[in-house]
């Protein structure tokens, strides 16, 4: 069995960083569904801006809002306006084709991507 990337939201922009919240990352429900992520799922979040990396879990945000909010302690590491990648993984015994979506600076779906030998290809 191996951990393989199953879902990815690429180039999302953090719309809010809320230190007062208990924790996690809030993601627009449309984006969760397009990427195949579930509310409560463990994800790896990587900042293209600062290089910070952290694990947390997802919270469903309002559908169509474009919301990507770092909550609680994670808001110390990744701040509003940073560009991030959000990845979900699965323990499998066979290769899988991940769902990868590219979003614009307003976190609106641009297109699906396929990861092929370390290169993202539009589909």
Coordinates of C-alpha atoms in Angstrom, one line a residue:
X1 CA 0.0 0.0 0.0
X2 CA 1.2 3.5 -0.8
X3 CA -0.1 7.0 -0.2
X4 CA -0.9 8.7 -3.5
X5 CA -2.2 12.1 -4.3
X6 CA -5.9 11.8 -5.1
X7 CA -7.1 15.4 -5.2
X8 CA -5.5 18.8 -5.7
X9 CA -6.7 22.4 -5.9
X10 CA -3.9 24.3 -7.6
X11 CA -3.0 28.0 -7.3
X12 CA -5.9 28.9 -4.9
X13 CA -5.7 32.3 -3.2
X14 CA -6.3 32.6 0.6
X15 CA -9.3 34.9 1.0
X16 CA -9.1 35.1 4.8
X17 CA -6.9 34.1 7.7
X18 CA -8.9 33.8 11.0
X19 CA -6.8 33.2 14.1
X20 CA -9.8 33.2 16.3
X21 CA -11.3 30.1 14.7
X22 CA -10.8 26.7 16.2
X23 CA -8.9 25.3 13.3
X24 CA -8.7 23.9 9.7
X25 CA -9.2 25.3 6.2
X26 CA -12.6 26.4 4.9
X27 CA -13.0 25.7 1.2
X28 CA -15.9 26.7 -1.2
X29 CA -18.1 23.7 -1.5
X30 CA -18.0 23.8 -5.3
X31 CA -14.2 23.5 -5.2
X32 CA -14.3 20.6 -2.7
X33 CA -16.7 18.7 -5.0
X34 CA -14.7 19.4 -8.2
X35 CA -11.5 18.2 -6.6
X36 CA -13.2 15.2 -4.9
X37 CA -12.5 16.3 -1.3
X38 CA -14.8 15.8 1.6
X39 CA -15.6 18.0 4.6
X40 CA -13.4 16.8 7.5
X41 CA -10.8 15.3 5.2
X42 CA -7.1 15.6 6.0
X43 CA -5.2 17.7 3.5
X44 CA -1.7 19.0 3.0
X45 CA -1.6 22.8 2.3
X46 CA 1.5 24.3 0.6
X47 CA 2.1 28.0 0.2
X48 CA 3.6 29.0 -3.1
X49 CA 4.1 32.4 -1.6
X50 CA 6.0 31.6 1.7
X51 CA 6.9 28.0 1.3
X52 CA 5.0 27.0 4.5
X53 CA 3.5 23.5 4.6
X54 CA 0.9 22.2 7.0
X55 CA -1.6 19.5 7.5
X56 CA -5.2 20.2 8.5
X57 CA -8.7 19.2 7.7
X58 CA -11.3 20.7 5.5
X59 CA -14.5 22.6 6.4
X60 CA -17.2 23.2 3.8
X61 CA -17.5 26.9 2.8
X62 CA -20.5 28.5 1.1
X63 CA -21.1 27.2 -2.5
X64 CA -19.8 29.6 -5.2
X65 CA -18.2 31.9 -2.6
X66 CA -14.6 31.3 -3.8
X67 CA -13.7 31.1 0.0
X68 CA -10.4 29.7 1.0
X69 CA -9.9 30.5 4.7
X70 CA -7.0 29.5 6.9
X71 CA -8.3 29.0 10.4
X72 CA -6.7 28.9 13.9
X73 CA -3.0 28.3 14.3
X74 CA -2.6 27.6 10.5
X75 CA -3.4 31.4 10.0
X76 CA 0.0 32.1 11.6
X77 CA 1.8 30.1 8.8
X78 CA -0.3 31.0 5.7
X79 CA -1.9 34.4 5.5
X80 CA -4.6 36.2 3.4
X81 CA -3.5 36.8 -0.2
X82 CA -1.0 33.9 -0.3
X83 CA -1.2 31.5 -3.3
X84 CA -1.6 27.8 -2.1
X85 CA -2.0 24.3 -3.3
X86 CA -4.4 22.0 -1.4
X87 CA -3.8 18.2 -1.7
X88 CA -5.7 15.1 -0.5
X89 CA -4.1 11.7 -0.4
X90 CA -5.3 8.1 -0.4
X91 CA -3.7 4.8 0.8
X92 CA -4.1 2.5 -2.2
X93 CA -2.6 -0.7 -3.6
X94 CA -2.7 0.4 -7.3
X95 CA -2.0 3.6 -9.3
X96 CA -4.9 6.1 -9.4
X97 CA -5.6 9.1 -11.6
X98 CA -5.9 12.2 -9.3
X99 CA -8.5 14.9 -9.7
X100 CA -6.6 18.2 -10.2
X101 CA -8.3 21.5 -10.7
X102 CA -6.7 24.9 -11.5
X103 CA -8.4 28.0 -10.2
X104 CA -7.8 31.7 -10.9
X105 CA -7.0 34.5 -8.5
X106 CA -10.6 34.6 -7.4
X107 CA -10.7 30.9 -6.8
X108 CA -13.0 30.2 -9.7
X109 CA -12.5 27.0 -11.7
X110 CA -10.4 27.4 -14.8
X111 CA -9.8 23.9 -15.9
X112 CA -9.0 20.3 -14.9
X113 CA -5.4 19.1 -15.1
X114 CA -3.9 15.7 -15.4
X115 CA -0.6 15.0 -13.7
X116 CA 1.6 13.1 -16.2
X117 CA 5.2 12.4 -15.3
X118 CA 5.6 15.5 -13.1
X119 CA 3.9 17.7 -15.8
X120 CA 0.4 19.2 -15.6
X121 CA -1.5 18.8 -18.8
X122 CA -4.9 20.5 -19.5
X123 CA -7.9 18.3 -20.2

